[in-house]
């Protein structure tokens, strides 16, 4: 079982014994809200995720919580991102999180980056950001970026991004 537990709730996933099950051989359950569209990449990413400045994103058949995953290549200045419109409550904790791995046999550096836009159009850029290292052995790593919405000025749109840290 894969499990993630925080004070605001939990998510747990398991591979079912019958891979012929019509709901796919994976099952995920949790109490935490997910405002990300197509979070497991079971649908093609082009309608929900955007690749910019030379980054590429494709769907591949080796997901951790489903049959699919996204294979991402990010060069200098590139990123993949998703815009999420949601009425985020004031002064509340949230987390941008993903499972990631390096598939080329080398350690990889990624940057999770969140921009928050308020209802009046002003931005927090960044609202938060953090660097992560993916090990060379190809193992899946849970990377999480907690953030806190401001006490004033409601956030109505988030841009959640994965960026390259270096020019490598």
Short mmCIF file of C-alpha atoms in Angstrom, two decimals:
data_model
loop_
_atom_site.label_atom_id
_atom_site.label_comp_id
_atom_site.label_asym_id
_atom_site.label_seq_id
_atom_site.Cartn_x
_atom_site.Cartn_y
_atom_site.Cartn_z
CA UNK A 1 0.00 0.00 0.00
CA UNK A 2 1.07 3.55 -0.65
CA UNK A 3 -0.15 5.94 2.03
CA UNK A 4 0.16 9.65 2.82
CA UNK A 5 -1.21 11.03 6.09
CA UNK A 6 -1.29 14.66 7.28
CA UNK A 7 -3.42 16.48 9.88
CA UNK A 8 -5.92 17.52 7.17
CA UNK A 9 -6.56 13.96 5.94
CA UNK A 10 -5.14 10.95 4.15
CA UNK A 11 -4.68 9.28 0.77
CA UNK A 12 -4.06 5.56 0.36
CA UNK A 13 -3.59 3.53 -2.79
CA UNK A 14 -3.37 -0.18 -3.53
CA UNK A 15 -2.95 -2.44 -6.54
CA UNK A 16 -5.98 -4.69 -6.77
CA UNK A 17 -5.58 -8.44 -7.08
CA UNK A 18 -7.69 -8.63 -10.25
CA UNK A 19 -6.05 -6.57 -13.03
CA UNK A 20 -9.15 -7.16 -15.18
CA UNK A 21 -11.29 -5.08 -12.81
CA UNK A 22 -13.22 -2.45 -14.85
CA UNK A 23 -12.13 0.30 -12.43
CA UNK A 24 -8.46 -0.41 -13.34
CA UNK A 25 -6.11 -2.50 -11.23
CA UNK A 26 -5.39 0.46 -8.92
CA UNK A 27 -7.62 1.97 -6.28
CA UNK A 28 -7.03 5.24 -4.45
CA UNK A 29 -9.08 6.59 -1.58
CA UNK A 30 -8.70 9.65 0.61
CA UNK A 31 -10.24 12.54 2.47
CA UNK A 32 -8.06 15.35 1.09
CA UNK A 33 -9.54 17.46 -1.73
CA UNK A 34 -7.68 17.44 -5.02
CA UNK A 35 -8.24 20.45 -7.28
CA UNK A 36 -5.80 19.24 -9.96
CA UNK A 37 -7.38 18.24 -13.27
CA UNK A 38 -6.13 14.87 -14.58
CA UNK A 39 -3.75 14.35 -11.62
CA UNK A 40 -2.80 10.78 -12.55
CA UNK A 41 -2.41 11.48 -16.29
CA UNK A 42 -4.91 8.77 -17.22
CA UNK A 43 -6.10 11.20 -19.94
CA UNK A 44 -3.71 12.88 -22.40
CA UNK A 45 -1.99 15.81 -20.61
CA UNK A 46 -2.45 18.38 -23.40
CA UNK A 47 -5.88 19.54 -22.25
CA UNK A 48 -5.01 20.03 -18.60
CA UNK A 49 -1.23 20.47 -18.38
CA UNK A 50 0.85 22.92 -20.39
CA UNK A 51 4.49 22.60 -21.42
CA UNK A 52 6.37 25.86 -22.02
CA UNK A 53 9.71 27.01 -23.40
CA UNK A 54 10.93 23.70 -24.80
CA UNK A 55 9.53 21.42 -22.09
CA UNK A 56 7.71 18.29 -23.25
CA UNK A 57 5.08 16.17 -21.55
CA UNK A 58 3.75 12.84 -22.81
CA UNK A 59 1.70 10.03 -21.30
CA UNK A 60 3.50 6.71 -20.69
CA UNK A 61 2.34 3.32 -19.40
CA UNK A 62 4.09 3.10 -16.02
CA UNK A 63 2.08 5.01 -13.42
CA UNK A 64 2.27 4.58 -9.68
CA UNK A 65 -1.46 5.11 -8.94
CA UNK A 66 -2.88 4.00 -12.27
CA UNK A 67 -1.90 2.74 -15.67
CA UNK A 68 -0.43 6.04 -16.85
CA UNK A 69 2.16 8.58 -15.81
CA UNK A 70 3.64 11.68 -17.40
CA UNK A 71 7.11 11.63 -18.87
CA UNK A 72 8.48 15.14 -18.64
CA UNK A 73 11.59 16.71 -20.13
CA UNK A 74 12.36 20.24 -18.95
CA UNK A 75 15.20 22.27 -20.42
CA UNK A 76 16.58 25.66 -19.42
CA UNK A 77 13.74 28.10 -18.74
CA UNK A 78 11.09 25.46 -19.36
CA UNK A 79 8.30 24.20 -17.14
CA UNK A 80 5.08 22.26 -17.09
CA UNK A 81 2.13 23.86 -15.36
CA UNK A 82 -1.54 23.75 -14.62
CA UNK A 83 -3.86 26.65 -13.78
CA UNK A 84 -6.42 25.83 -11.10
CA UNK A 85 -9.39 28.06 -10.41
CA UNK A 86 -10.72 27.45 -6.91
CA UNK A 87 -11.90 29.70 -4.09
CA UNK A 88 -9.03 28.99 -1.69
CA UNK A 89 -10.00 29.87 1.91
CA UNK A 90 -8.04 32.60 3.70
CA UNK A 91 -5.23 31.57 6.04
CA UNK A 92 -5.42 27.86 5.21
CA UNK A 93 -2.73 25.22 4.70
CA UNK A 94 -2.53 23.38 1.36
CA UNK A 95 0.04 21.13 -0.29
CA UNK A 96 1.19 20.78 -3.88
CA UNK A 97 2.48 17.23 -4.15
CA UNK A 98 3.43 14.64 -6.71
CA UNK A 99 5.20 11.33 -7.07
CA UNK A 100 8.28 11.63 -9.31
CA UNK A 101 11.27 9.58 -10.41
CA UNK A 102 14.30 9.83 -12.63
CA UNK A 103 14.23 7.35 -15.51
CA UNK A 104 17.62 8.02 -17.12
CA UNK A 105 19.86 6.48 -14.44
CA UNK A 106 21.04 9.87 -13.20
CA UNK A 107 20.08 11.94 -10.18
CA UNK A 108 17.73 14.75 -11.26
CA UNK A 109 16.90 18.11 -9.69
CA UNK A 110 13.39 19.58 -9.93
CA UNK A 111 11.76 22.71 -8.58
CA UNK A 112 8.11 22.78 -7.46
CA UNK A 113 6.81 26.33 -7.82
CA UNK A 114 3.41 27.86 -7.00
CA UNK A 115 2.08 31.27 -8.07
CA UNK A 116 -1.10 32.52 -6.42
CA UNK A 117 -3.35 35.09 -8.04
CA UNK A 118 -5.83 37.09 -5.97
CA UNK A 119 -9.32 38.06 -7.02
CA UNK A 120 -8.10 41.65 -7.68
CA UNK A 121 -5.48 40.37 -10.17
CA UNK A 122 -2.41 40.85 -7.94
CA UNK A 123 0.02 37.91 -7.69
CA UNK A 124 2.18 36.16 -5.16
CA UNK A 125 5.08 35.06 -7.37
CA UNK A 126 6.14 32.79 -5.90
CA UNK A 127 3.59 31.89 -3.28
CA UNK A 128 6.09 29.15 -2.44
CA UNK A 129 8.83 27.07 -4.09
CA UNK A 130 11.29 24.33 -3.16
CA UNK A 131 14.02 22.20 -4.77
CA UNK A 132 13.96 18.39 -4.72
CA UNK A 133 16.41 15.68 -5.73
CA UNK A 134 15.21 12.52 -7.47
CA UNK A 135 17.54 9.54 -6.92
CA UNK A 136 19.34 7.88 -9.84
CA UNK A 137 17.93 4.43 -9.00
CA UNK A 138 14.52 5.22 -10.57
CA UNK A 139 12.53 4.77 -7.36
CA UNK A 140 9.33 6.80 -6.97
CA UNK A 141 9.70 9.69 -4.50
CA UNK A 142 6.86 11.64 -2.93
CA UNK A 143 7.66 15.35 -3.14
CA UNK A 144 5.40 17.78 -1.30
CA UNK A 145 5.37 21.56 -1.15
CA UNK A 146 3.19 22.90 1.67
CA UNK A 147 1.89 26.46 1.42
CA UNK A 148 -0.37 28.76 3.39
CA UNK A 149 -2.90 31.07 1.77
CA UNK A 150 -2.68 34.71 2.90
CA UNK A 151 -4.90 35.98 5.72
CA UNK A 152 -6.12 38.81 3.46
CA UNK A 153 -6.86 38.88 -0.26
CA UNK A 154 -8.47 35.66 -1.39
CA UNK A 155 -6.47 33.44 -3.79
CA UNK A 156 -8.71 32.43 -6.71
CA UNK A 157 -6.18 30.91 -9.14
CA UNK A 158 -3.04 28.85 -8.63
CA UNK A 159 -0.35 28.06 -11.17
CA UNK A 160 1.39 24.88 -10.06
CA UNK A 161 4.63 24.18 -11.90
CA UNK A 162 7.49 21.75 -12.14
CA UNK A 163 10.62 23.54 -13.32
CA UNK A 164 14.24 22.67 -14.04
CA UNK A 165 16.63 23.91 -11.36
CA UNK A 166 19.74 24.11 -13.54
CA UNK A 167 20.56 24.33 -17.23
CA UNK A 168 21.28 20.58 -17.18
#
